[in-house]
């Protein structure tokens, strides 16, 4: 199946695109887009891969579901387009970056700059119906994104996995802690951020680890 995704990722994931579940997933997604409003826009479904080349990948951040409000989801987990107000979890991420590294809180919630430095901002489910959280959960995306995490784990060493919340920790469990840096905390949601996300120091720890391997640090 010809999937519109960055060529380097297409080579890595080509076997996945030929599996029966993926064909079923494509049909489901096409029907959903034709029947109503679905986020992100079709051209942005695989944007996390398009913005983070496989050979540059240094950090994996796992989200759960795209934002389901108008104009929010742009294909990168936790990210929103230029000019869109920061959702609460993203506000807390920026607060922790500021506290941890001293980097100023940015004016834009668009995380392209992270992705282009090698941060894969991967949602577990890549599409969602408008105003219906988790509406595309259990339809095949999780199988695909499990395969993505597995491919990274098998082909790369020295990767930082930022696993925020129990869902992300289960999904990232395949990563080998002997050959990668696994950083875990509660989710940055306002419901949990004060129970261990704030003060976790994940962004400075990630950079210290990358530096120790001779890799360039992420400008958070």
PDB file of C-alpha atoms in Angstrom:
ATOM      1  CA  UNK A   1       0.000   0.000   0.000  1.00  0.00           C
ATOM      2  CA  UNK A   2       1.296   3.444  -0.899  1.00  0.00           C
ATOM      3  CA  UNK A   3       1.124   5.531   2.276  1.00  0.00           C
ATOM      4  CA  UNK A   4       1.965   9.236   2.162  1.00  0.00           C
ATOM      5  CA  UNK A   5       4.656   9.291   4.811  1.00  0.00           C
ATOM      6  CA  UNK A   6       8.313  10.380   4.800  1.00  0.00           C
ATOM      7  CA  UNK A   7      10.370   8.055   2.609  1.00  0.00           C
ATOM      8  CA  UNK A   8      12.813   7.043   5.354  1.00  0.00           C
ATOM      9  CA  UNK A   9       9.952   6.003   7.639  1.00  0.00           C
ATOM     10  CA  UNK A  10       8.226   4.274   4.734  1.00  0.00           C
ATOM     11  CA  UNK A  11      11.289   2.055   4.333  1.00  0.00           C
ATOM     12  CA  UNK A  12      11.309   1.253   8.059  1.00  0.00           C
ATOM     13  CA  UNK A  13       7.561   0.513   8.246  1.00  0.00           C
ATOM     14  CA  UNK A  14       6.920  -0.950   4.788  1.00  0.00           C
ATOM     15  CA  UNK A  15       6.007  -4.414   6.097  1.00  0.00           C
ATOM     16  CA  UNK A  16       3.393  -2.886   8.402  1.00  0.00           C
ATOM     17  CA  UNK A  17       1.618  -1.192   5.510  1.00  0.00           C
ATOM     18  CA  UNK A  18       1.026  -4.566   3.836  1.00  0.00           C
ATOM     19  CA  UNK A  19      -0.696  -6.209   6.799  1.00  0.00           C
ATOM     20  CA  UNK A  20      -4.475  -6.829   6.727  1.00  0.00           C
ATOM     21  CA  UNK A  21      -5.196  -4.714   9.825  1.00  0.00           C
ATOM     22  CA  UNK A  22      -3.641  -1.670   8.140  1.00  0.00           C
ATOM     23  CA  UNK A  23      -5.874  -1.994   5.079  1.00  0.00           C
ATOM     24  CA  UNK A  24      -8.881  -2.201   7.395  1.00  0.00           C
ATOM     25  CA  UNK A  25      -7.633   0.826   9.313  1.00  0.00           C
ATOM     26  CA  UNK A  26      -7.278   2.862   6.118  1.00  0.00           C
ATOM     27  CA  UNK A  27     -10.842   2.015   5.088  1.00  0.00           C
ATOM     28  CA  UNK A  28     -12.156   2.961   8.529  1.00  0.00           C
ATOM     29  CA  UNK A  29     -10.312   6.282   8.510  1.00  0.00           C
ATOM     30  CA  UNK A  30     -11.487   7.152   4.979  1.00  0.00           C
ATOM     31  CA  UNK A  31     -15.107   6.537   5.992  1.00  0.00           C
ATOM     32  CA  UNK A  32     -14.716   8.647   9.121  1.00  0.00           C
ATOM     33  CA  UNK A  33     -13.312  11.614   7.190  1.00  0.00           C
ATOM     34  CA  UNK A  34     -16.106  11.404   4.628  1.00  0.00           C
ATOM     35  CA  UNK A  35     -18.827  11.096   7.283  1.00  0.00           C
ATOM     36  CA  UNK A  36     -17.928  14.018   9.535  1.00  0.00           C
ATOM     37  CA  UNK A  37     -15.219  16.198  11.050  1.00  0.00           C
ATOM     38  CA  UNK A  38     -12.056  14.345  12.007  1.00  0.00           C
ATOM     39  CA  UNK A  39      -8.768  15.738  13.340  1.00  0.00           C
ATOM     40  CA  UNK A  40      -6.069  16.350  12.331  1.00  0.00           C
ATOM     41  CA  UNK A  41      -6.498  17.220   8.658  1.00  0.00           C
ATOM     42  CA  UNK A  42      -5.740  14.283   6.392  1.00  0.00           C
ATOM     43  CA  UNK A  43      -2.423  15.731   5.242  1.00  0.00           C
ATOM     44  CA  UNK A  44      -1.224  15.914   8.872  1.00  0.00           C
ATOM     45  CA  UNK A  45      -1.998  12.353   9.986  1.00  0.00           C
ATOM     46  CA  UNK A  46       1.638  11.273   9.588  1.00  0.00           C
ATOM     47  CA  UNK A  47       3.169  14.681  10.248  1.00  0.00           C
ATOM     48  CA  UNK A  48       5.105  13.474  13.308  1.00  0.00           C
ATOM     49  CA  UNK A  49       7.095  11.233  10.964  1.00  0.00           C
ATOM     50  CA  UNK A  50       7.472  13.837   8.237  1.00  0.00           C
ATOM     51  CA  UNK A  51       8.952  16.326  10.701  1.00  0.00           C
ATOM     52  CA  UNK A  52      11.315  13.918  12.501  1.00  0.00           C
ATOM     53  CA  UNK A  53      13.600  12.010  10.111  1.00  0.00           C
ATOM     54  CA  UNK A  54      14.348   8.477  11.289  1.00  0.00           C
ATOM     55  CA  UNK A  55      18.113   8.934  11.135  1.00  0.00           C
ATOM     56  CA  UNK A  56      17.911  12.083  13.312  1.00  0.00           C
ATOM     57  CA  UNK A  57      15.617  10.560  15.944  1.00  0.00           C
ATOM     58  CA  UNK A  58      16.986  11.028  19.471  1.00  0.00           C
ATOM     59  CA  UNK A  59      13.915  11.361  21.715  1.00  0.00           C
ATOM     60  CA  UNK A  60      10.491   9.703  21.736  1.00  0.00           C
ATOM     61  CA  UNK A  61       7.549  11.367  23.504  1.00  0.00           C
ATOM     62  CA  UNK A  62       4.336   9.333  23.530  1.00  0.00           C
ATOM     63  CA  UNK A  63       0.885  10.888  23.702  1.00  0.00           C
ATOM     64  CA  UNK A  64      -2.462   9.148  23.608  1.00  0.00           C
ATOM     65  CA  UNK A  65      -5.001  10.844  21.340  1.00  0.00           C
ATOM     66  CA  UNK A  66      -5.028  13.937  19.097  1.00  0.00           C
ATOM     67  CA  UNK A  67      -6.729  17.031  20.456  1.00  0.00           C
ATOM     68  CA  UNK A  68     -10.392  16.933  19.459  1.00  0.00           C
ATOM     69  CA  UNK A  69     -11.193  20.660  19.489  1.00  0.00           C
ATOM     70  CA  UNK A  70     -11.283  22.850  16.364  1.00  0.00           C
ATOM     71  CA  UNK A  71      -7.886  23.949  15.070  1.00  0.00           C
ATOM     72  CA  UNK A  72      -5.864  22.180  17.758  1.00  0.00           C
ATOM     73  CA  UNK A  73      -4.461  18.876  16.455  1.00  0.00           C
ATOM     74  CA  UNK A  74      -1.586  19.218  13.982  1.00  0.00           C
ATOM     75  CA  UNK A  75      -0.179  15.688  13.905  1.00  0.00           C
ATOM     76  CA  UNK A  76       2.408  16.061  16.686  1.00  0.00           C
ATOM     77  CA  UNK A  77       1.434  14.934  20.176  1.00  0.00           C
ATOM     78  CA  UNK A  78       0.866  17.803  22.643  1.00  0.00           C
ATOM     79  CA  UNK A  79       1.498  20.372  19.856  1.00  0.00           C
ATOM     80  CA  UNK A  80      -0.919  22.979  18.523  1.00  0.00           C
ATOM     81  CA  UNK A  81      -0.654  25.289  15.529  1.00  0.00           C
ATOM     82  CA  UNK A  82       0.692  28.824  15.698  1.00  0.00           C
ATOM     83  CA  UNK A  83      -1.837  31.153  17.323  1.00  0.00           C
ATOM     84  CA  UNK A  84      -3.867  28.414  19.055  1.00  0.00           C
ATOM     85  CA  UNK A  85      -4.104  28.793  22.864  1.00  0.00           C
ATOM     86  CA  UNK A  86      -2.029  26.269  24.799  1.00  0.00           C
ATOM     87  CA  UNK A  87      -4.059  23.312  26.113  1.00  0.00           C
ATOM     88  CA  UNK A  88      -3.482  22.662  29.841  1.00  0.00           C
ATOM     89  CA  UNK A  89      -1.019  19.776  29.402  1.00  0.00           C
ATOM     90  CA  UNK A  90       1.096  21.800  26.990  1.00  0.00           C
ATOM     91  CA  UNK A  91       1.078  24.738  29.406  1.00  0.00           C
ATOM     92  CA  UNK A  92       2.467  22.416  32.073  1.00  0.00           C
ATOM     93  CA  UNK A  93       5.097  20.998  29.716  1.00  0.00           C
ATOM     94  CA  UNK A  94       6.361  24.501  28.981  1.00  0.00           C
ATOM     95  CA  UNK A  95       6.336  25.368  32.699  1.00  0.00           C
ATOM     96  CA  UNK A  96       8.513  22.347  33.427  1.00  0.00           C
ATOM     97  CA  UNK A  97      10.879  23.137  30.545  1.00  0.00           C
ATOM     98  CA  UNK A  98      11.254  26.651  31.933  1.00  0.00           C
ATOM     99  CA  UNK A  99      11.805  25.475  35.509  1.00  0.00           C
ATOM    100  CA  UNK A 100      14.154  22.673  34.475  1.00  0.00           C
ATOM    101  CA  UNK A 101      16.286  24.337  31.809  1.00  0.00           C
ATOM    102  CA  UNK A 102      15.627  28.064  32.081  1.00  0.00           C
ATOM    103  CA  UNK A 103      14.306  28.198  28.525  1.00  0.00           C
ATOM    104  CA  UNK A 104      11.617  30.885  28.203  1.00  0.00           C
ATOM    105  CA  UNK A 105       8.007  29.834  27.719  1.00  0.00           C
ATOM    106  CA  UNK A 106       7.451  30.209  23.970  1.00  0.00           C
ATOM    107  CA  UNK A 107       4.765  32.277  22.312  1.00  0.00           C
ATOM    108  CA  UNK A 108       3.726  29.390  20.037  1.00  0.00           C
ATOM    109  CA  UNK A 109       2.586  25.886  20.976  1.00  0.00           C
ATOM    110  CA  UNK A 110       3.817  24.489  17.679  1.00  0.00           C
ATOM    111  CA  UNK A 111       6.448  21.852  18.463  1.00  0.00           C
ATOM    112  CA  UNK A 112       7.861  21.507  14.949  1.00  0.00           C
ATOM    113  CA  UNK A 113      11.170  22.848  16.250  1.00  0.00           C
ATOM    114  CA  UNK A 114      11.437  19.903  18.642  1.00  0.00           C
ATOM    115  CA  UNK A 115      10.542  17.389  15.935  1.00  0.00           C
ATOM    116  CA  UNK A 116      13.069  18.828  13.506  1.00  0.00           C
ATOM    117  CA  UNK A 117      15.791  18.324  16.121  1.00  0.00           C
ATOM    118  CA  UNK A 118      14.979  14.627  16.434  1.00  0.00           C
ATOM    119  CA  UNK A 119      12.024  14.407  18.832  1.00  0.00           C
ATOM    120  CA  UNK A 120       9.351  11.964  17.654  1.00  0.00           C
ATOM    121  CA  UNK A 121       6.070  13.348  19.028  1.00  0.00           C
ATOM    122  CA  UNK A 122       3.997  10.204  18.643  1.00  0.00           C
ATOM    123  CA  UNK A 123       0.343   9.854  19.542  1.00  0.00           C
ATOM    124  CA  UNK A 124      -0.789   6.275  20.061  1.00  0.00           C
ATOM    125  CA  UNK A 125      -3.932   6.980  18.020  1.00  0.00           C
ATOM    126  CA  UNK A 126      -3.436   9.296  15.042  1.00  0.00           C
ATOM    127  CA  UNK A 127      -7.001  10.460  14.329  1.00  0.00           C
ATOM    128  CA  UNK A 128     -10.101  11.422  16.328  1.00  0.00           C
ATOM    129  CA  UNK A 129     -13.669  12.605  15.699  1.00  0.00           C
ATOM    130  CA  UNK A 130     -14.347  16.217  16.566  1.00  0.00           C
ATOM    131  CA  UNK A 131     -15.346  16.662  20.214  1.00  0.00           C
ATOM    132  CA  UNK A 132     -15.174  12.906  20.912  1.00  0.00           C
ATOM    133  CA  UNK A 133     -12.041  11.972  22.819  1.00  0.00           C
ATOM    134  CA  UNK A 134     -10.692   8.475  22.099  1.00  0.00           C
ATOM    135  CA  UNK A 135     -13.327   7.940  19.400  1.00  0.00           C
ATOM    136  CA  UNK A 136     -10.787   6.196  17.136  1.00  0.00           C
ATOM    137  CA  UNK A 137      -9.203   4.133  19.908  1.00  0.00           C
ATOM    138  CA  UNK A 138      -9.233   0.401  19.302  1.00  0.00           C
ATOM    139  CA  UNK A 139      -9.584   0.742  15.524  1.00  0.00           C
ATOM    140  CA  UNK A 140      -6.053  -0.274  14.585  1.00  0.00           C
ATOM    141  CA  UNK A 141      -3.885   2.755  15.194  1.00  0.00           C
ATOM    142  CA  UNK A 142      -2.462   1.283  18.402  1.00  0.00           C
ATOM    143  CA  UNK A 143      -1.182  -1.756  16.490  1.00  0.00           C
ATOM    144  CA  UNK A 144       0.565   0.539  14.033  1.00  0.00           C
ATOM    145  CA  UNK A 145       2.128   2.811  16.639  1.00  0.00           C
ATOM    146  CA  UNK A 146       3.231  -0.204  18.710  1.00  0.00           C
ATOM    147  CA  UNK A 147       5.081  -1.285  15.558  1.00  0.00           C
ATOM    148  CA  UNK A 148       6.664   2.179  15.337  1.00  0.00           C
ATOM    149  CA  UNK A 149       7.970   1.959  18.914  1.00  0.00           C
ATOM    150  CA  UNK A 150       9.186  -1.587  18.230  1.00  0.00           C
ATOM    151  CA  UNK A 151      11.013  -0.486  15.074  1.00  0.00           C
ATOM    152  CA  UNK A 152      12.762   2.336  16.909  1.00  0.00           C
ATOM    153  CA  UNK A 153      13.693  -0.015  19.744  1.00  0.00           C
ATOM    154  CA  UNK A 154      15.097  -2.638  17.383  1.00  0.00           C
ATOM    155  CA  UNK A 155      17.001  -0.293  15.088  1.00  0.00           C
ATOM    156  CA  UNK A 156      18.285   2.389  17.434  1.00  0.00           C
ATOM    157  CA  UNK A 157      20.270   2.661  20.658  1.00  0.00           C
ATOM    158  CA  UNK A 158      20.854   5.694  22.841  1.00  0.00           C
ATOM    159  CA  UNK A 159      17.306   7.028  22.498  1.00  0.00           C
ATOM    160  CA  UNK A 160      15.555   8.986  25.269  1.00  0.00           C
ATOM    161  CA  UNK A 161      11.999   7.787  25.924  1.00  0.00           C
ATOM    162  CA  UNK A 162       9.840  10.273  27.826  1.00  0.00           C
ATOM    163  CA  UNK A 163       6.913   8.254  29.147  1.00  0.00           C
ATOM    164  CA  UNK A 164       4.385  10.464  30.911  1.00  0.00           C
ATOM    165  CA  UNK A 165       1.527   8.587  32.543  1.00  0.00           C
ATOM    166  CA  UNK A 166       0.681   4.898  32.769  1.00  0.00           C
ATOM    167  CA  UNK A 167      -0.598   4.683  29.189  1.00  0.00           C
ATOM    168  CA  UNK A 168       2.674   5.933  27.688  1.00  0.00           C
ATOM    169  CA  UNK A 169       4.667   3.751  30.072  1.00  0.00           C
ATOM    170  CA  UNK A 170       2.856   0.625  28.908  1.00  0.00           C
ATOM    171  CA  UNK A 171       3.385   1.552  25.277  1.00  0.00           C
ATOM    172  CA  UNK A 172       7.069   2.296  25.774  1.00  0.00           C
ATOM    173  CA  UNK A 173       7.747  -0.803  27.859  1.00  0.00           C
ATOM    174  CA  UNK A 174       9.401  -2.525  24.887  1.00  0.00           C
ATOM    175  CA  UNK A 175      12.332  -0.078  24.963  1.00  0.00           C
ATOM    176  CA  UNK A 176      15.490  -1.550  26.507  1.00  0.00           C
ATOM    177  CA  UNK A 177      16.591   0.431  29.583  1.00  0.00           C
ATOM    178  CA  UNK A 178      20.107  -0.996  29.227  1.00  0.00           C
ATOM    179  CA  UNK A 179      20.702   0.707  25.885  1.00  0.00           C
ATOM    180  CA  UNK A 180      18.405   3.740  26.132  1.00  0.00           C
ATOM    181  CA  UNK A 181      17.340   6.312  28.723  1.00  0.00           C
ATOM    182  CA  UNK A 182      13.812   5.679  29.999  1.00  0.00           C
ATOM    183  CA  UNK A 183      12.293   8.659  31.807  1.00  0.00           C
ATOM    184  CA  UNK A 184       8.949   8.108  33.552  1.00  0.00           C
ATOM    185  CA  UNK A 185       6.576  10.402  35.403  1.00  0.00           C
ATOM    186  CA  UNK A 186       2.891  11.111  35.807  1.00  0.00           C
ATOM    187  CA  UNK A 187       1.096  12.805  32.915  1.00  0.00           C
ATOM    188  CA  UNK A 188       1.430  16.609  32.556  1.00  0.00           C
ATOM    189  CA  UNK A 189      -2.344  16.980  32.815  1.00  0.00           C
ATOM    190  CA  UNK A 190      -3.535  19.383  35.541  1.00  0.00           C
ATOM    191  CA  UNK A 191      -5.072  16.337  37.240  1.00  0.00           C
ATOM    192  CA  UNK A 192      -1.669  14.797  37.903  1.00  0.00           C
ATOM    193  CA  UNK A 193       1.164  17.207  37.091  1.00  0.00           C
ATOM    194  CA  UNK A 194       1.784  18.180  40.722  1.00  0.00           C
ATOM    195  CA  UNK A 195       2.291  14.522  41.655  1.00  0.00           C
ATOM    196  CA  UNK A 196       5.641  14.189  39.933  1.00  0.00           C
ATOM    197  CA  UNK A 197       5.703  15.783  36.501  1.00  0.00           C
ATOM    198  CA  UNK A 198       6.744  19.151  37.891  1.00  0.00           C
ATOM    199  CA  UNK A 199      10.271  18.769  39.167  1.00  0.00           C
ATOM    200  CA  UNK A 200      10.959  15.594  37.179  1.00  0.00           C
ATOM    201  CA  UNK A 201      13.817  17.280  35.325  1.00  0.00           C
ATOM    202  CA  UNK A 202      13.237  15.184  32.228  1.00  0.00           C
ATOM    203  CA  UNK A 203      14.390  17.820  29.753  1.00  0.00           C
ATOM    204  CA  UNK A 204      17.767  18.447  31.376  1.00  0.00           C
ATOM    205  CA  UNK A 205      18.240  14.709  32.007  1.00  0.00           C
ATOM    206  CA  UNK A 206      17.573  14.003  28.345  1.00  0.00           C
ATOM    207  CA  UNK A 207      20.163  16.550  27.267  1.00  0.00           C
ATOM    208  CA  UNK A 208      22.758  15.297  29.756  1.00  0.00           C
ATOM    209  CA  UNK A 209      22.303  11.781  28.385  1.00  0.00           C
ATOM    210  CA  UNK A 210      22.512  12.891  24.745  1.00  0.00           C
ATOM    211  CA  UNK A 211      25.632  14.922  25.531  1.00  0.00           C
ATOM    212  CA  UNK A 212      27.229  11.898  27.217  1.00  0.00           C
ATOM    213  CA  UNK A 213      26.805  10.002  23.936  1.00  0.00           C
ATOM    214  CA  UNK A 214      28.327  12.802  21.887  1.00  0.00           C
ATOM    215  CA  UNK A 215      24.978  13.804  20.413  1.00  0.00           C
ATOM    216  CA  UNK A 216      23.713  17.363  20.102  1.00  0.00           C
ATOM    217  CA  UNK A 217      21.354  18.483  22.846  1.00  0.00           C
ATOM    218  CA  UNK A 218      17.747  19.446  22.178  1.00  0.00           C
ATOM    219  CA  UNK A 219      16.978  23.165  22.320  1.00  0.00           C
ATOM    220  CA  UNK A 220      13.738  22.878  24.267  1.00  0.00           C
TER     221      UNK A 220
END
